[in-house]
Amino acid sequence: MQPLKRCLLILVYILFTGRLGLSEDSFLLQTVVQALQKRESFFAHCSITWDAQIEVIDYPLENPESFLRALEQWDRQRLDAEITSEAKEEFLQKAQQTHRCRYQTTITVMRSESITSIRFEEGRSCENGYIKTVPIYILCDDKQGYSVIYGTGIHAGSDGEPQIWVFSHSSPVPLNGASGTQFIYPTDWAFLANFSILNVAGLNKKNAWRIIKQTHSEVILEAELDGGAVYSNPRRFRVGLSKQHGYAPSWMEEYSPAKIAANNKVYYQSFPTIKIKVLAWRKVGRFWMPQSWERVKQLGKEMRKAIRISHMERRIINLHFLNFEKNKIKKDFPVRTTVLDFRLCGTDIPYGNVSEVAEERVVSYRWDGDLPSLDRLEQMARQQALAQRKPPTLAFQWMLRLVQWGIPLLLIAVGLYWWWRTRRS
Amino acid sequence: MIESFLMTGVLGVVILRTQGRLKPPPREACVVAWGLTLLVALTAAIGVWDLINPKLVGQTYLLDVYSALHQWTWIAAFLMTNLSFALVRSARRFHMVVGGALLALALLTTLLHAAGVRFIDYSQFYSFRGYYRPHGILLTPLEAGLGGLLGWAWGLAWGVQQGGRRIAGLLLTGLSTAVVYLTFSRSAWVGQGTALLVGFLFARSRKALWVPLLVTLATFLLCSVGLPLGWQRGVYAAQGDASVQNRLVLWQQFPALLIRYPFGIREESAHTIEEYMAAGSMVNFYLDMGGQYGVLPLVLLLWLVSMLLRRVWHWGQHGMLAGTWGLGVIASVVCLIFMNPSWDSLAVALLGGFWGMVSAMEVKPDAPPRLHPD
């Protein structure tokens, strides 16, 4: 009986894991996955408030004259406006200076079951510029695979009514209404909301992560993403998991490609585009989370001997408040708010590329308190397409009605005739 | 109300024909069968074209024609094959070849889709934890799962025969089971599981059925080992899966809707847009019939289905070949509790055609063979 029981257990194990044995690395990876999953579940019902100090630096243009020439060439193609010589001079002057902008914002994360919301508030002062105060509200349901973004100014123009945009994945979203470059990326969620970093950004696929190094204090994992839902280009992620802190991520680096060869081989930049580092920890129950962390984003070019950074954004984010009361995530956006639903456009559209999607796949409706299912959305898209088309002529409508009713009427008539004939015979 | 009465009438004709109370002369049956074939072919062609190039179809009046015709596709296909398999030899051959080829194409493209080969620029992706659920030339993985069930029944019916057909049948059984598994369509899984259990009962009186049934089990087991994620999706159904919750909520609303709209919900009669939208999206073939056309068509549809099931049970108990084909009816009848393939004209044509073919098979176990659907 005992061997039979053992065989059965092995069979069940193979059936559910799809493998016969585990190597040392696979075993460690399994441990990490389980630890991070437990940590994610522990923080499943909480609200976290972060204070974020943000500094954006735009460095002087490397070659402002050539940029100006390109601008002039583009300007010549426009008939309605031209760049004045004063404007050119001002531009050249500004392009040779470093521009700094500092502001602070409060980020509130609320987690309830699978839905997580993030709310940004109070964008404030900025040197040499102006940051508009725009509340943005994001809902994300990773299990159902959608994200909802709500706010004014981002989509509808600064004076327009707020809109709700719905995506079929966790799309990167702007941190404030005026920002063209400052986004919250899915990897940020791992620090803001204590999600398992192994699941974000579509990196939960089997064998996506591999262990590249292990020391007494940390495990370093690496994964590559070949573009797709969130990123238009391939990305390489490296993450350091602190053993002392229950495998919580202590740093993360995201690398952008420097070059993609003809054979699709990707050569990555030597410096990370995004680097996140935990500066201080806080223990909550059995689990650790960041008390303070730094996030640096750099855009630049790799020269032969040096790296030229053109844009840098640094965020210092401090934990302000953590509350474990079970709170229900608010989805109560104002009823009848305009919704633009992009879920039928697939998972390949990043936030910034919505203008490129086929118009007929974007479904527009009014918010009535909940999201329609995908099947229902498909029906709404069909109805929208029918409504937007030129209506058929009256004669054609009559012909259609004739076909719609004529076919069943004919079948019924034939059936009755056959029935009468059968009974008579 | 008119649509409700028309659907009632047509379902009544189908039931009378299935009961053998309508005995048309072969020439008249031939005209009707070919006429219905044209209708089904037109609707299915527009449906597939819409999938391949939705923009073009959307810009023309073809979409209006499709909207007017598609609701009759499955019944037209049912009557078409019923008449042709019983009475019209030329149409029977045509339906066997075209139906078989389309089914094989649907299965093959689904398998290729699973391997990453795309034929259509799909507007919507169905995925589960990073796995893209394949559906080939059919609209969604649900329809692909239904196609897999029909292919499976075809494989079983050939698998119990001799010679080349047996080998081809066993191969088809395995491939179709793989398709059912790979789509991760739980409705198709439940359908196949139920039919498999009934199949084991039938195998007591038809020993040759054991081999294809074991091939089915072995394939499912192999797929489970190779891609255990499918079972996690099965478990997810009980862990608050939104698609399951959505179905349950809509089904709970159904009795109230039926009482409020005994002749079905139409755009002009619906009080709210939500009620109108609920009518066609219960994700249940039978409830959608009730929601869209009212009480009478629902009752007649259930009557037709129970009649088919009784026959299949009877054939299976007597070890008849028709009982083996009928396992496809059992699987699809169960599968349709959790889905509605009406928006996919190809899937619905294959389903209606399959039911029509089985309904035309011999009733009495001791009667001389009248037709050979295989």
PDB file of N, CA, C and O in Angstrom, chain A residues 204-235:
ATOM      1  N   ASN A 204       5.752  37.381 -15.197  1.00  0.00           N
ATOM      2  CA  ASN A 204       5.374  36.199 -14.418  1.00  0.00           C
ATOM      3  C   ASN A 204       5.419  34.924 -15.248  1.00  0.00           C
ATOM      4  O   ASN A 204       5.036  33.873 -14.780  1.00  0.00           O
ATOM      5  N   LYS A 205       5.882  35.034 -16.511  1.00  0.00           N
ATOM      6  CA  LYS A 205       5.930  33.838 -17.348  1.00  0.00           C
ATOM      7  C   LYS A 205       6.934  32.843 -16.790  1.00  0.00           C
ATOM      8  O   LYS A 205       7.926  33.228 -16.171  1.00  0.00           O
ATOM      9  N   LYS A 206       6.630  31.592 -17.112  1.00  0.00           N
ATOM     10  CA  LYS A 206       7.490  30.519 -16.608  1.00  0.00           C
ATOM     11  C   LYS A 206       8.930  30.730 -17.096  1.00  0.00           C
ATOM     12  O   LYS A 206       9.142  31.061 -18.251  1.00  0.00           O
ATOM     13  N   ASN A 207       9.865  30.560 -16.225  1.00  0.00           N
ATOM     14  CA  ASN A 207      11.293  30.675 -16.537  1.00  0.00           C
ATOM     15  C   ASN A 207      11.723  32.068 -16.972  1.00  0.00           C
ATOM     16  O   ASN A 207      12.744  32.225 -17.627  1.00  0.00           O
ATOM     17  N   ALA A 208      10.933  33.095 -16.678  1.00  0.00           N
ATOM     18  CA  ALA A 208      11.333  34.453 -17.051  1.00  0.00           C
ATOM     19  C   ALA A 208      12.545  34.894 -16.221  1.00  0.00           C
ATOM     20  O   ALA A 208      13.446  35.532 -16.724  1.00  0.00           O
ATOM     21  N   TRP A 209      12.553  34.500 -14.948  1.00  0.00           N
ATOM     22  CA  TRP A 209      13.613  34.942 -14.049  1.00  0.00           C
ATOM     23  C   TRP A 209      14.680  33.861 -13.882  1.00  0.00           C
ATOM     24  O   TRP A 209      14.357  32.676 -13.865  1.00  0.00           O
ATOM     25  N   ARG A 210      15.920  34.321 -13.764  1.00  0.00           N
ATOM     26  CA  ARG A 210      16.984  33.365 -13.450  1.00  0.00           C
ATOM     27  C   ARG A 210      17.908  33.981 -12.390  1.00  0.00           C
ATOM     28  O   ARG A 210      18.057  35.208 -12.319  1.00  0.00           O
ATOM     29  N   ILE A 211      18.493  33.090 -11.618  1.00  0.00           N
ATOM     30  CA  ILE A 211      19.395  33.567 -10.563  1.00  0.00           C
ATOM     31  C   ILE A 211      20.770  33.795 -11.189  1.00  0.00           C
ATOM     32  O   ILE A 211      21.315  32.890 -11.827  1.00  0.00           O
ATOM     33  N   ILE A 212      21.302  35.011 -11.041  1.00  0.00           N
ATOM     34  CA  ILE A 212      22.631  35.221 -11.622  1.00  0.00           C
ATOM     35  C   ILE A 212      23.726  35.272 -10.558  1.00  0.00           C
ATOM     36  O   ILE A 212      24.891  35.083 -10.856  1.00  0.00           O
ATOM     37  N   LYS A 213      23.330  35.542  -9.321  1.00  0.00           N
ATOM     38  CA  LYS A 213      24.355  35.591  -8.271  1.00  0.00           C
ATOM     39  C   LYS A 213      23.696  35.400  -6.911  1.00  0.00           C
ATOM     40  O   LYS A 213      22.540  35.812  -6.721  1.00  0.00           O
ATOM     41  N   GLN A 214      24.437  34.795  -6.023  1.00  0.00           N
ATOM     42  CA  GLN A 214      23.904  34.654  -4.673  1.00  0.00           C
ATOM     43  C   GLN A 214      25.035  34.911  -3.668  1.00  0.00           C
ATOM     44  O   GLN A 214      26.108  34.314  -3.776  1.00  0.00           O
ATOM     45  N   THR A 215      24.821  35.821  -2.763  1.00  0.00           N
ATOM     46  CA  THR A 215      25.814  36.067  -1.706  1.00  0.00           C
ATOM     47  C   THR A 215      25.170  35.719  -0.365  1.00  0.00           C
ATOM     48  O   THR A 215      24.013  35.298  -0.325  1.00  0.00           O
ATOM     49  N   HIS A 216      25.925  35.956   0.726  1.00  0.00           N
ATOM     50  CA  HIS A 216      25.351  35.627   2.030  1.00  0.00           C
ATOM     51  C   HIS A 216      24.190  36.561   2.380  1.00  0.00           C
ATOM     52  O   HIS A 216      23.342  36.250   3.189  1.00  0.00           O
ATOM     53  N   SER A 217      24.163  37.752   1.721  1.00  0.00           N
ATOM     54  CA  SER A 217      23.120  38.711   2.102  1.00  0.00           C
ATOM     55  C   SER A 217      22.012  38.878   1.062  1.00  0.00           C
ATOM     56  O   SER A 217      20.931  39.361   1.388  1.00  0.00           O
ATOM     57  N   GLU A 218      22.285  38.524  -0.170  1.00  0.00           N
ATOM     58  CA  GLU A 218      21.237  38.748  -1.172  1.00  0.00           C
ATOM     59  C   GLU A 218      21.267  37.744  -2.324  1.00  0.00           C
ATOM     60  O   GLU A 218      22.254  37.062  -2.560  1.00  0.00           O
ATOM     61  N   VAL A 219      20.122  37.694  -3.018  1.00  0.00           N
ATOM     62  CA  VAL A 219      20.000  36.873  -4.227  1.00  0.00           C
ATOM     63  C   VAL A 219      19.730  37.842  -5.364  1.00  0.00           C
ATOM     64  O   VAL A 219      18.858  38.710  -5.253  1.00  0.00           O
ATOM     65  N   ILE A 220      20.496  37.725  -6.435  1.00  0.00           N
ATOM     66  CA  ILE A 220      20.287  38.641  -7.567  1.00  0.00           C
ATOM     67  C   ILE A 220      19.637  37.875  -8.721  1.00  0.00           C
ATOM     68  O   ILE A 220      20.144  36.840  -9.165  1.00  0.00           O
ATOM     69  N   LEU A 221      18.505  38.403  -9.171  1.00  0.00           N
ATOM     70  CA  LEU A 221      17.763  37.764 -10.262  1.00  0.00           C
ATOM     71  C   LEU A 221      17.796  38.661 -11.486  1.00  0.00           C
ATOM     72  O   LEU A 221      17.917  39.878 -11.373  1.00  0.00           O
ATOM     73  N   GLU A 222      17.635  38.022 -12.641  1.00  0.00           N
ATOM     74  CA  GLU A 222      17.608  38.797 -13.877  1.00  0.00           C
ATOM     75  C   GLU A 222      16.498  38.266 -14.777  1.00  0.00           C
ATOM     76  O   GLU A 222      16.219  37.062 -14.779  1.00  0.00           O
ATOM     77  N   ALA A 223      15.861  39.164 -15.507  1.00  0.00           N
ATOM     78  CA  ALA A 223      14.832  38.744 -16.475  1.00  0.00           C
ATOM     79  C   ALA A 223      14.853  39.701 -17.643  1.00  0.00           C
ATOM     80  O   ALA A 223      15.267  40.854 -17.512  1.00  0.00           O
ATOM     81  N   GLU A 224      14.428  39.192 -18.791  1.00  0.00           N
ATOM     82  CA  GLU A 224      14.354  40.060 -19.963  1.00  0.00           C
ATOM     83  C   GLU A 224      12.951  40.024 -20.519  1.00  0.00           C
ATOM     84  O   GLU A 224      12.288  38.986 -20.500  1.00  0.00           O
ATOM     85  N   LEU A 225      12.524  41.170 -21.039  1.00  0.00           N
ATOM     86  CA  LEU A 225      11.172  41.280 -21.587  1.00  0.00           C
ATOM     87  C   LEU A 225      11.329  41.762 -23.017  1.00  0.00           C
ATOM     88  O   LEU A 225      12.030  42.742 -23.259  1.00  0.00           O
ATOM     89  N   ASP A 226      10.690  41.066 -23.958  1.00  0.00           N
ATOM     90  CA  ASP A 226      10.889  41.448 -25.355  1.00  0.00           C
ATOM     91  C   ASP A 226       9.813  42.429 -25.838  1.00  0.00           C
ATOM     92  O   ASP A 226       9.141  42.202 -26.816  1.00  0.00           O
ATOM     93  N   GLY A 227       9.640  43.518 -25.105  1.00  0.00           N
ATOM     94  CA  GLY A 227       8.633  44.517 -25.512  1.00  0.00           C
ATOM     95  C   GLY A 227       7.251  43.996 -25.202  1.00  0.00           C
ATOM     96  O   GLY A 227       7.078  43.125 -24.372  1.00  0.00           O
ATOM     97  N   GLY A 228       6.248  44.537 -25.858  1.00  0.00           N
ATOM     98  CA  GLY A 228       4.887  44.033 -25.639  1.00  0.00           C
ATOM     99  C   GLY A 228       4.045  45.024 -24.867  1.00  0.00           C
ATOM    100  O   GLY A 228       4.157  46.226 -25.054  1.00  0.00           O
ATOM    101  N   ALA A 229       3.237  44.468 -23.964  1.00  0.00           N
ATOM    102  CA  ALA A 229       2.178  45.251 -23.335  1.00  0.00           C
ATOM    103  C   ALA A 229       2.652  46.559 -22.708  1.00  0.00           C
ATOM    104  O   ALA A 229       2.046  47.598 -22.894  1.00  0.00           O
ATOM    105  N   VAL A 230       3.714  46.518 -21.975  1.00  0.00           N
ATOM    106  CA  VAL A 230       4.065  47.681 -21.184  1.00  0.00           C
ATOM    107  C   VAL A 230       5.177  48.501 -21.833  1.00  0.00           C
ATOM    108  O   VAL A 230       5.141  49.716 -21.867  1.00  0.00           O
ATOM    109  N   TYR A 231       6.143  47.808 -22.384  1.00  0.00           N
ATOM    110  CA  TYR A 231       7.288  48.509 -22.953  1.00  0.00           C
ATOM    111  C   TYR A 231       7.337  48.253 -24.454  1.00  0.00           C
ATOM    112  O   TYR A 231       7.163  47.128 -24.905  1.00  0.00           O
ATOM    113  N   SER A 232       7.613  49.320 -25.219  1.00  0.00           N
ATOM    114  CA  SER A 232       7.653  49.117 -26.660  1.00  0.00           C
ATOM    115  C   SER A 232       8.970  48.472 -27.081  1.00  0.00           C
ATOM    116  O   SER A 232       9.054  47.860 -28.136  1.00  0.00           O
ATOM    117  N   ASN A 233      10.006  48.602 -26.265  1.00  0.00           N
ATOM    118  CA  ASN A 233      11.304  48.008 -26.585  1.00  0.00           C
ATOM    119  C   ASN A 233      11.649  46.914 -25.583  1.00  0.00           C
ATOM    120  O   ASN A 233      11.078  46.870 -24.501  1.00  0.00           O
ATOM    121  N   PRO A 234      12.606  46.055 -25.935  1.00  0.00           N
ATOM    122  CA  PRO A 234      13.038  45.058 -24.947  1.00  0.00           C
ATOM    123  C   PRO A 234      13.603  45.733 -23.691  1.00  0.00           C
ATOM    124  O   PRO A 234      14.068  46.880 -23.749  1.00  0.00           O
ATOM    125  N   ARG A 235      13.553  45.033 -22.610  1.00  0.00           N
ATOM    126  CA  ARG A 235      14.062  45.549 -21.340  1.00  0.00           C
ATOM    127  C   ARG A 235      14.771  44.423 -20.586  1.00  0.00           C
ATOM    128  O   ARG A 235      14.391  43.258 -20.710  1.00  0.00           O
TER     129      ARG A 235
END
